[in-house]
XYZ file of C-alpha atoms in Angstrom:
732
model
C 74.682 78.999 82.208
C 73.798 78.416 85.869
C 72.519 81.687 87.459
C 74.743 83.089 90.201
C 73.418 82.885 93.779
C 71.742 86.047 95.063
C 72.433 87.493 98.484
C 69.837 89.260 100.658
C 69.954 91.166 103.928
C 67.404 89.757 106.394
C 65.616 91.628 109.167
C 64.411 89.753 112.248
C 67.026 87.000 112.553
C 67.812 86.477 116.229
C 68.470 82.793 116.829
C 69.055 79.404 115.269
C 65.309 78.728 115.177
C 64.830 81.843 113.027
C 67.502 80.555 110.658
C 65.897 77.129 110.446
C 62.420 78.547 109.806
C 63.544 80.971 107.101
C 65.555 78.282 105.326
C 62.518 75.975 105.287
C 60.313 78.820 104.021
C 62.631 79.835 101.195
C 63.404 76.249 100.177
C 59.664 75.691 99.666
C 59.455 78.542 97.115
C 59.232 77.134 93.553
C 62.449 77.631 91.623
C 64.782 77.762 94.635
C 67.675 75.341 94.207
C 69.511 75.945 97.471
C 69.320 78.294 100.471
C 71.758 79.230 103.187
C 70.830 81.693 105.947
C 73.657 83.153 108.010
C 72.775 84.392 111.489
C 76.185 86.001 112.004
C 75.721 88.624 109.273
C 71.911 88.464 108.899
C 72.062 87.323 105.284
C 70.352 84.790 103.056
C 72.093 83.377 99.991
C 69.697 81.849 97.467
C 70.801 79.720 94.514
C 68.053 80.171 91.907
C 66.760 77.300 89.847
C 64.423 77.334 86.876
C 61.502 79.739 87.056
C 62.298 81.474 90.331
C 60.430 84.729 90.898
C 62.257 87.162 93.173
C 58.935 88.802 94.074
C 57.523 85.457 95.220
C 60.698 84.813 97.210
C 60.540 88.162 99.016
C 56.815 87.782 99.709
C 57.391 84.353 101.280
C 60.091 85.766 103.541
C 57.812 88.678 104.505
C 54.967 86.318 105.441
C 57.354 84.291 107.579
C 58.275 87.445 109.493
C 61.728 87.976 107.963
C 61.700 90.889 105.477
C 64.554 90.661 102.959
C 66.199 93.097 100.573
C 68.768 92.307 97.905
C 72.348 93.259 98.646
C 74.759 94.637 96.081
C 78.281 93.212 96.037
C 79.601 96.374 97.658
C 76.662 97.092 99.963
C 77.771 97.721 103.501
C 76.384 95.648 106.331
C 73.272 97.226 107.819
C 74.127 98.847 111.140
C 71.753 97.524 113.813
C 73.562 99.083 116.734
C 71.972 102.535 116.428
C 68.414 101.327 117.071
C 69.592 98.962 119.799
C 71.464 101.767 121.584
C 68.307 103.896 121.545
C 66.143 101.077 122.874
C 68.634 100.138 125.601
C 68.781 103.754 126.838
C 64.995 104.181 126.850
C 64.357 100.805 128.492
C 66.960 101.534 131.179
C 65.361 104.903 132.008
C 61.918 103.308 132.331
C 62.993 100.205 134.267
C 65.578 101.723 136.631
C 63.021 103.333 139.022
C 61.099 100.051 139.244
C 64.286 98.085 139.863
C 65.479 100.503 142.567
C 62.125 100.492 144.344
C 61.669 96.707 144.349
C 65.223 95.483 144.815
C 66.221 98.457 146.961
C 63.321 97.742 149.273
C 64.575 94.181 149.788
C 68.192 95.168 150.342
C 67.503 98.361 152.340
C 64.359 97.954 154.507
C 64.073 101.685 155.365
C 63.352 102.357 151.673
C 60.480 99.860 151.776
C 59.086 101.523 154.890
C 59.380 104.954 153.246
C 57.314 103.826 150.261
C 54.710 102.185 152.476
C 54.427 105.325 154.607
C 54.183 107.727 151.653
C 52.519 106.589 148.431
C 51.673 103.083 149.652
C 52.307 99.698 148.069
C 49.256 99.780 145.789
C 50.239 103.117 144.271
C 53.798 101.845 143.893
C 52.524 98.815 141.975
C 50.362 100.988 139.712
C 53.345 103.195 138.885
C 55.441 100.086 138.196
C 52.673 98.814 135.934
C 52.720 102.040 133.900
C 56.509 102.140 133.545
C 56.838 98.479 132.548
C 53.856 98.729 130.191
C 55.681 101.565 128.418
C 58.838 99.420 128.362
C 57.123 96.432 126.774
C 55.149 98.588 124.336
C 58.235 100.593 123.352
C 61.723 99.042 123.446
C 60.319 95.574 124.157
C 57.826 95.672 121.296
C 60.336 93.984 118.968
C 60.059 90.727 120.935
C 56.262 90.637 120.646
C 56.157 91.830 117.035
C 58.350 88.910 115.959
C 57.737 86.352 118.693
C 53.951 86.238 118.928
C 53.272 85.714 115.183
C 55.857 82.929 115.092
C 54.260 81.352 118.133
C 50.849 81.516 116.450
C 52.319 79.886 113.331
C 53.578 76.999 115.434
C 57.186 77.991 114.815
C 58.330 79.676 118.054
C 61.768 81.286 118.192
C 63.900 83.119 120.727
C 61.653 86.182 120.532
C 58.709 83.910 121.349
C 60.439 82.714 124.518
C 61.192 86.279 125.622
C 57.656 87.417 124.779
C 56.155 84.521 126.754
C 58.454 85.064 129.737
C 58.063 88.824 130.043
C 54.394 88.677 129.075
C 53.648 86.065 131.740
C 55.482 88.063 134.417
C 53.717 91.294 133.389
C 50.249 89.719 133.113
C 50.556 87.940 136.454
C 51.728 91.150 138.151
C 48.890 93.107 136.532
C 46.327 90.659 137.970
C 47.943 90.982 141.406
C 47.762 94.783 141.100
C 44.218 95.242 139.776
C 42.388 91.968 140.549
C 44.152 90.370 143.558
C 41.029 88.444 144.581
C 41.613 86.091 141.663
C 44.764 84.737 143.333
C 45.478 83.134 146.716
C 47.181 85.284 149.348
C 50.490 83.390 149.047
C 50.719 84.155 145.365
C 50.108 87.919 145.530
C 53.601 89.046 144.483
C 54.446 91.321 141.558
C 57.217 90.653 139.044
C 57.169 93.933 137.131
C 60.870 94.472 137.753
C 61.680 90.996 136.353
C 59.801 91.689 133.107
C 61.509 95.066 132.719
C 65.025 93.976 133.640
C 64.757 90.986 131.270
C 64.013 93.377 128.388
C 66.946 95.643 129.340
C 69.421 92.788 129.697
C 68.432 91.013 126.500
C 68.516 94.254 124.517
C 71.914 95.029 126.029
C 73.120 91.532 125.149
C 71.962 91.985 121.566
C 73.748 95.322 121.404
C 77.001 93.716 122.528
C 76.402 90.859 120.112
C 75.758 93.255 117.211
C 78.971 95.121 117.969
C 80.919 91.886 118.160
C 79.385 90.632 114.901
C 80.385 93.932 113.330
C 83.967 93.174 114.345
C 83.580 89.680 112.908
C 82.600 91.257 109.584
C 85.406 93.827 109.741
C 87.314 92.209 106.870
C 84.448 92.776 104.418
C 83.922 96.324 105.656
C 87.636 97.034 105.326
C 87.580 95.797 101.721
C 84.514 97.887 100.928
C 86.106 100.944 102.523
C 89.143 100.656 100.249
C 87.150 101.728 97.218
C 87.454 105.462 96.420
C 84.251 107.351 95.592
C 85.445 109.308 92.558
C 88.038 109.129 89.779
C 89.958 111.787 87.829
C 89.041 111.042 84.196
C 90.801 112.627 81.208
C 88.323 113.597 78.469
C 89.894 115.247 75.412
C 92.837 116.257 77.559
C 90.619 117.863 80.224
C 90.426 116.292 83.677
C 87.016 115.813 85.299
C 85.901 114.021 88.459
C 83.474 111.177 87.916
C 81.818 108.676 90.320
C 83.496 105.280 90.007
C 80.129 103.692 89.201
C 80.223 105.571 85.868
C 83.681 104.350 84.797
C 83.895 102.188 81.685
C 86.568 100.186 79.929
C 88.961 102.450 78.018
C 88.615 105.514 80.260
C 91.898 107.296 80.999
C 92.497 108.016 84.690
C 94.947 110.399 86.269
C 96.273 108.866 89.499
C 98.024 111.309 91.793
C 100.624 110.299 94.419
C 99.048 108.756 97.504
C 95.656 108.103 95.878
C 93.841 104.776 95.675
C 93.208 103.456 92.201
C 89.478 103.550 91.409
C 89.539 100.652 88.911
C 91.730 97.956 87.395
C 93.840 99.073 84.468
C 97.092 99.306 82.543
C 99.706 101.989 83.085
C 99.984 104.191 79.983
C 102.333 106.839 81.306
C 104.464 107.452 84.402
C 106.331 105.372 86.945
C 105.577 104.699 90.595
C 105.515 102.049 93.307
C 102.069 100.731 94.255
C 101.149 99.316 97.651
C 99.251 96.081 96.901
C 99.240 94.757 100.480
C 95.433 94.850 100.662
C 95.355 92.262 97.867
C 98.383 90.125 98.548
C 99.226 90.634 102.216
C 102.770 91.547 101.136
C 104.028 94.818 102.674
C 106.554 95.916 100.008
C 105.293 98.245 97.228
C 105.525 96.955 93.645
C 107.212 99.042 90.935
C 104.914 100.016 88.054
C 105.828 101.392 84.631
C 104.067 101.701 81.248
C 102.569 98.364 80.235
C 102.190 97.088 83.807
C 98.790 96.207 85.220
C 97.394 97.888 88.337
C 94.520 96.867 90.571
C 91.691 99.004 91.867
C 91.825 100.045 95.554
C 95.615 99.644 95.748
C 97.562 102.751 96.814
C 99.767 104.709 94.435
C 103.162 105.793 95.747
C 105.080 108.972 95.000
C 104.792 109.010 91.212
C 101.881 110.188 89.051
C 100.331 107.624 86.702
C 98.094 107.687 83.668
C 96.024 104.494 83.643
C 93.658 103.033 81.053
C 90.699 101.255 82.646
C 90.382 97.565 81.826
C 87.811 96.562 84.461
C 85.500 98.762 86.541
C 82.571 98.520 88.946
C 81.532 94.991 89.857
C 84.063 93.489 87.416
C 87.200 94.617 89.302
C 89.493 92.338 91.270
C 88.264 94.016 94.485
C 84.633 93.197 93.646
C 85.673 89.603 92.896
C 87.435 89.404 96.254
C 84.411 90.789 98.122
C 82.198 88.213 96.415
C 84.733 85.496 97.195
C 84.928 86.367 100.895
C 81.168 86.713 101.220
C 80.656 83.347 99.540
C 83.053 81.778 102.001
C 81.398 83.509 104.957
C 77.953 82.374 103.841
C 78.937 78.756 103.383
C 77.359 75.823 105.169
C 79.819 73.424 106.734
C 78.798 69.789 107.275
C 78.920 70.344 111.042
C 76.016 72.812 110.649
C 73.640 69.942 109.894
C 73.903 68.737 113.508
C 73.037 72.211 114.785
C 70.044 72.423 112.426
C 68.608 69.125 113.618
C 68.857 70.198 117.251
C 67.492 73.720 116.821
C 64.495 72.397 114.878
C 63.171 70.908 118.114
C 64.927 73.160 120.635
C 62.354 75.937 121.206
C 59.335 73.582 121.334
C 61.291 71.469 123.835
C 61.990 74.546 125.971
C 58.306 75.457 125.938
C 57.462 71.933 127.070
C 60.054 72.081 129.879
C 58.706 75.476 131.003
C 55.166 74.093 131.103
C 56.261 71.026 133.088
C 58.194 73.327 135.442
C 55.116 75.516 135.968
C 52.817 72.574 136.677
C 55.329 70.918 139.019
C 55.927 74.045 141.094
C 52.206 74.858 141.219
C 51.740 71.475 142.829
C 54.704 71.776 145.229
C 55.165 75.485 145.989
C 52.924 77.822 143.967
C 54.806 80.950 145.057
C 57.837 79.797 143.020
C 56.002 78.507 139.944
C 56.084 81.655 137.828
C 59.700 82.483 138.725
C 60.933 79.037 137.690
C 58.871 78.832 134.494
C 59.901 82.311 133.328
C 63.568 81.556 134.131
C 63.424 78.456 131.913
C 61.960 80.464 129.034
C 64.534 83.231 129.351
C 67.724 81.266 129.979
C 67.309 78.985 126.949
C 69.604 80.293 124.258
C 69.341 79.060 120.678
C 71.211 82.278 119.796
C 74.520 80.796 120.945
C 73.910 77.625 118.939
C 72.972 79.600 115.846
C 76.070 81.779 116.066
C 78.564 79.035 116.927
C 79.426 78.034 113.348
C 78.773 81.081 111.123
C 80.531 83.644 113.287
C 83.689 81.483 113.380
C 83.551 81.099 109.591
C 83.119 84.858 109.174
C 86.088 85.746 111.343
C 88.263 82.913 110.015
C 87.687 83.686 106.342
C 87.999 87.411 107.051
C 91.350 86.899 108.754
C 92.452 84.749 105.816
C 91.590 87.618 103.459
C 93.777 89.953 105.509
C 96.641 87.488 104.979
C 96.043 87.342 101.216
C 94.301 83.939 101.391
C 90.856 83.802 99.788
C 88.502 80.855 100.155
C 86.411 80.645 96.989
C 84.564 77.675 98.466
C 83.832 78.063 102.165
C 83.634 74.301 102.684
C 87.359 74.236 101.914
C 87.822 76.000 105.241
C 86.787 72.745 106.899
C 88.375 70.301 104.430
C 91.750 72.019 104.549
C 92.109 71.281 108.245
C 91.982 67.527 107.518
C 94.635 67.574 104.768
C 97.309 64.876 105.147
C 99.244 65.497 101.915
C 100.008 68.502 99.715
C 101.157 68.158 96.086
C 102.800 71.133 94.382
C 103.257 71.986 90.747
C 106.830 73.188 90.152
C 106.968 75.973 87.589
C 105.433 79.208 88.839
C 104.494 77.615 92.146
C 107.645 76.444 93.906
C 109.745 78.352 91.376
C 109.382 81.900 90.074
C 108.079 80.685 86.720
C 110.466 83.000 84.868
C 113.828 81.612 83.648
C 116.855 83.674 84.689
C 120.607 83.595 84.241
C 121.956 81.411 87.044
C 125.644 80.869 86.138
C 128.330 82.259 83.848
C 131.670 80.571 83.022
C 134.140 82.385 80.759
C 136.963 81.269 78.481
C 140.353 82.756 79.248
C 140.632 86.396 78.238
C 136.878 87.067 78.028
C 134.869 89.460 80.206
C 131.357 88.814 81.452
C 129.961 92.174 80.321
C 131.238 91.732 76.786
C 129.950 88.167 76.430
C 126.536 88.981 77.869
C 126.204 92.110 75.725
C 126.920 90.162 72.534
C 124.576 87.310 73.526
C 121.811 89.765 74.449
C 122.061 91.544 71.109
C 121.566 88.221 69.336
C 118.645 87.151 71.535
C 116.927 90.565 71.500
C 114.910 89.465 68.468
C 113.787 86.135 69.946
C 110.637 85.480 71.976
C 111.993 82.299 73.550
C 111.957 82.331 77.422
C 115.685 81.553 77.480
C 116.347 84.466 75.136
C 114.351 86.788 77.391
C 116.356 85.596 80.409
C 119.644 86.479 78.677
C 118.355 89.915 77.640
C 117.024 90.544 81.154
C 120.506 89.839 82.573
C 121.976 92.800 80.667
C 119.054 95.180 80.277
C 117.846 96.496 76.922
C 120.252 95.727 74.066
C 120.189 96.967 70.439
C 119.226 94.225 68.040
C 121.930 92.639 65.913
C 121.676 92.236 62.147
C 121.175 89.102 60.108
C 119.285 87.309 62.886
C 118.617 83.628 62.205
C 116.842 81.239 64.568
C 117.823 77.557 64.760
C 114.567 76.097 66.077
C 115.146 74.055 69.232
C 118.872 74.733 69.229
C 119.609 78.483 69.434
C 120.196 81.532 67.261
C 122.878 83.495 65.427
C 123.344 87.098 64.262
C 125.957 89.623 63.177
C 127.243 91.910 65.961
C 129.631 94.646 64.818
C 130.579 92.541 61.811
C 131.202 89.334 63.799
C 128.975 86.225 63.575
C 127.836 85.369 67.113
C 126.367 81.955 67.961
C 124.165 81.430 71.056
C 122.724 77.983 71.619
C 122.850 74.423 72.843
C 125.660 71.864 72.770
C 124.029 70.285 69.711
C 124.195 73.594 67.845
C 127.860 74.038 68.775
C 128.674 70.460 67.712
C 126.970 71.169 64.390
C 129.411 74.040 63.939
C 132.331 71.664 64.770
C 133.233 73.712 67.845
C 135.186 72.109 70.705
C 132.988 71.722 73.822
C 135.720 70.122 75.928
C 136.662 73.179 78.065
C 133.077 73.487 79.309
C 131.728 69.916 78.971
C 132.208 68.825 82.572
C 130.806 72.024 84.050
C 127.850 71.948 81.654
C 127.016 68.385 82.726
C 127.213 69.337 86.407
C 124.904 72.332 85.943
C 122.452 70.256 83.908
C 122.303 67.757 86.786
C 121.149 70.662 88.969
C 118.228 71.288 86.657
C 119.820 74.205 84.790
C 119.876 74.622 80.984
C 123.402 75.045 79.492
C 123.757 77.662 76.726
C 127.018 78.317 74.894
C 128.227 81.570 73.317
C 130.759 81.358 70.479
C 132.357 83.448 67.760
C 135.303 83.191 65.442
C 135.475 79.410 65.735
C 135.756 79.181 69.522
C 133.347 78.854 72.454
C 133.777 81.919 74.629
C 131.387 81.259 77.528
C 128.951 78.894 79.163
C 125.674 80.383 80.397
C 123.183 78.372 82.396
C 119.521 79.328 82.655
C 117.288 78.160 85.491
C 113.860 78.883 86.903
C 114.814 80.221 90.360
C 113.266 78.563 93.363
C 111.058 80.972 95.296
C 112.745 82.286 98.425
C 109.927 80.963 100.638
C 109.567 77.496 99.091
C 112.071 75.733 101.362
C 110.495 77.134 104.529
C 107.048 76.217 103.189
C 108.012 72.571 102.625
C 109.743 72.444 106.009
C 106.682 73.855 107.801
C 104.361 71.307 106.158
C 106.618 68.350 106.949
C 107.018 69.555 110.540
C 103.230 69.534 110.791
C 103.153 65.875 109.727
C 101.904 66.586 106.203
C 103.345 64.589 103.312
C 104.706 66.763 100.478
C 104.924 65.817 96.800
C 105.830 67.592 93.573
C 104.092 66.916 90.254
C 105.704 68.536 87.225
C 105.782 68.272 83.467
C 109.511 69.075 83.459
C 112.239 66.599 82.581
C 113.319 64.144 85.251
C 116.734 65.777 85.798
C 115.213 69.215 86.378
C 112.378 67.964 88.572
C 114.656 65.772 90.677
C 117.138 68.619 91.150
C 114.480 71.016 92.429
C 112.997 68.319 94.674
C 116.415 67.563 96.206
C 117.000 71.249 96.844
C 113.652 71.590 98.635
C 113.759 68.298 100.528
C 110.817 66.709 98.682
C 110.979 62.918 98.535
C 107.933 62.136 96.406
C 108.424 63.476 92.849
C 106.538 62.690 89.644
C 108.092 64.240 86.521
C 107.204 64.529 82.825
C 103.483 64.516 83.658
C 100.671 65.622 81.379
C 97.527 67.129 82.997
C 95.694 63.778 83.109
C 98.769 62.113 84.589
C 98.817 64.714 87.361
C 95.235 63.727 88.167
C 96.212 60.049 88.304
C 99.188 60.835 90.542
C 96.917 62.832 92.865
C 94.482 59.938 93.184
C 97.349 57.662 94.169
C 98.557 60.182 96.735
C 95.026 60.551 98.118
C 95.025 56.921 99.239
C 96.907 58.057 102.345
C 94.300 60.704 103.203
C 92.754 64.000 102.046
C 95.057 65.789 99.615
C 95.537 69.375 98.455
C 97.072 70.411 95.162
C 98.817 73.754 94.615
C 99.259 75.068 91.064
C 99.088 78.114 88.830
C 98.707 77.175 85.167
C 95.949 76.175 82.775
C 97.429 72.671 82.721
C 96.936 72.514 86.506
C 93.159 73.061 86.314
C 92.205 69.327 86.177
C 94.381 68.567 89.217
C 93.008 71.587 91.109
C 89.477 70.349 90.467
C 90.316 66.739 91.407
C 92.082 67.404 94.715
C 90.109 67.501 97.957
C 91.240 71.133 98.142
C 92.606 72.982 95.107
C 94.893 75.909 95.952
C 95.770 78.367 93.168
C 98.693 80.760 93.147
C 97.169 84.218 92.635
C 99.806 85.259 90.126
C 98.795 82.379 87.859
C 96.114 82.019 85.198
C 92.438 82.946 85.578
C 91.484 79.358 84.704
C 93.480 77.998 87.636
C 91.953 80.513 90.046
C 88.413 79.802 88.839
C 88.939 76.057 89.326
C 90.548 76.266 92.772
C 88.866 76.293 96.180
C 91.488 78.616 97.690
C 93.492 81.439 96.073
C 96.806 82.764 97.416
C 96.780 86.314 96.076
C 100.411 86.992 96.965
C 101.610 84.172 94.719
C 103.634 82.919 97.685
C 103.486 79.180 98.536
C 104.069 80.164 102.183
C 100.324 80.816 102.191
C 99.672 77.051 102.110
C 100.764 76.239 105.694
C 99.169 79.518 106.818
C 95.852 78.506 105.257
C 95.998 75.045 106.836
C 96.836 76.542 110.232
C 93.966 79.025 109.953
C 91.575 76.271 108.889
C 92.479 74.185 111.915
C 92.153 77.183 114.240
C 88.700 77.924 112.795
C 87.527 74.325 113.229
C 88.887 74.316 116.769
C 86.914 77.501 117.508
C 83.738 75.996 116.026
C 84.088 72.928 118.256
C 84.646 75.163 121.302
C 81.612 77.288 120.430
C 79.337 74.304 119.914
C 80.607 72.682 123.106
C 79.874 75.851 125.059
C 76.437 76.397 123.476
C 75.260 72.833 124.137
C 76.796 72.604 127.609
C 75.266 75.950 128.591
C 71.743 74.797 127.786
C 72.174 71.253 129.130
C 73.430 72.553 132.476
C 71.508 75.777 133.066
C 67.992 74.929 131.862
C 67.607 72.344 134.690
C 69.035 74.891 137.156
C 66.473 77.452 135.985
C 63.741 74.834 136.385
C 64.737 74.494 140.043
C 66.303 71.027 140.257
C 68.868 72.372 142.755
C 66.288 73.919 145.060
C 65.423 70.815 147.131
C 69.092 70.092 147.968
C 70.708 73.545 147.970
C 67.895 76.077 148.077
C 69.036 77.575 144.743
C 66.360 79.033 142.486
C 67.530 81.178 139.602
C 65.775 84.540 139.208
C 64.521 85.566 135.740
C 66.885 88.562 135.809
C 69.944 86.370 136.289
C 68.611 84.040 133.609
C 68.407 86.965 131.169
C 71.959 88.005 132.035
C 73.247 84.451 131.534
C 71.499 84.207 128.165
C 72.996 87.475 126.940
C 76.476 86.490 128.093
C 76.268 83.083 126.392
C 75.865 84.630 122.934
C 78.555 87.167 123.683
C 80.921 84.386 124.775
C 80.503 82.561 121.456
C 81.154 85.683 119.387
C 84.088 86.802 121.547
C 85.688 83.366 121.282
C 85.421 83.537 117.496
C 86.994 86.995 117.458
C 90.207 85.458 118.798
C 90.761 84.177 115.253
C 91.591 87.749 114.233
C 94.957 87.299 115.967
C 95.916 84.078 114.140
C 99.009 84.552 111.983
C 99.289 81.041 110.568
C 103.040 81.025 111.201
């Protein structure tokens, strides 16, 4: 058995360069098969190979400057905002006096004269030195603690750029303050306020980014928050409260009205309606009675229930969903490879540009050299590039989960947007998957209630789906006596002393009964895909029943929406040609393949795929090969576990209307990724030259380090905010 990937929370991830370095570090650890680091939620997902030591893995990450700890499936995302809020407040208090003195003196000359006439410029600079030193040693220490070691390792990241920029400004200003003779008169300017304001702005930007990323991960947090903390367990008839972590299979739970179910189980006693919208996206509560299954974290209605636990802890449907969403959010899309190649050389390139900028300005106008070089270091933003893809995936897959659409394979989020054809299974996918009475025709003098009651009493002892459909049409019926099944044809039994026959035309012909009164109507209903069943007694046919698998109420709109979007629709079914063709005509599907075995469905899919990427939607065990073969396999959540395990996408509601919604959401996510990458690359391509001063000769524009820091913070925020727009996508 292949070990499941492990997920870790990572401290110290701030930009795409951090991601690239950690991935290289972890990949080099013996026994690591695959690694994906996600900047958006500060996680690392490691697929273990043979002989992997977790201790060795964690030690490698620690040495690289990125401490990791293993996450549980229900572990909440670490809240980084508290420490950032504290640092932003402290940095602002320390830097504000320096900012007001320096910038206020430029904007309001009397303030400058007041300082000169009171404490003097030298004393002012010394005080600025002390305040900014405290800022860099306190709130700004995080940049040096992470940035300097990475710089020394030859793997600089965003923290390295900030540390170099603020450190250079602070060191230069310190020399001007305490050893001015080392510098020419024209260069004796201090930049304490720039170093301090850069720290404040970047910390503030990270705070906004952390809050926005928290919103991006809201779907996971909402799922985690659904789980109750305790359960009411019946032990020898006595109720006791127990933490849900201690629940085991077979425990009996008392569920009061309005409570969330703490585990998956089967109703033993009581009746109620359960709100399952958190699983399926469907708003209407579902009736539950003894024998029905219930899912943990769903909400009980007004009735009390006694439930036997079938799955608890990390084996519940909720835990599976959390794992599914996290897997999707941690996925690597093919487009990420382009970002990785660029970020691998991005920070070293920025350092080179900053050095060239410094040397050039020292030669042309030394008084501007430090300002331009520091601006280049600060404005460069690998953060935006690192966030562009993962944050869109997080929000997109999270929004899908809210709509009852779960991506088991995150790459399907990209592939689904390119789909040109969708093939559906029929039974249980486009239809309800449960035969039901669709038509009743009576002989003269007969009543529907009487005929159905007699037929139901005969069929009450049969397990055939058609028999269950007849019984369901009348409710519970007492079994008849002398039941005898005619395999493949029908059944007979004695009802109140009368022999009742229920079966096919062949069975009736074998009894020499005249089918003429119902023959034409039976043929017409059969052409519609319905199954004719006759009811007879005392030598005469009394009624014609037809049984059909009802088409889902949303199937027609689903097919219409796909065709309107230019997507070809097909139906692959093992049913007879007449039934398959009838359903296809009703739904407006032109391409139909009937009487297919599982391997024939695969062959039909391959033929369909010649026109472009193809998705297959199914629900049964026999659909598993087709689900695995299709470019994207989509399983109906009410189907079999095998189908859901094979599929890339699961529609928990069991509603095919989720297919066009999923495609729409996929395309919206890909569109957002392209927008984010376009913004991140354009930002750096345009603003790094501006920071270097290329506009100064023609327009006199030279970007200050403070504005550079503000632009950098806003660039990351813009990427995250753009991705958050996906939370409003409905897919309709």
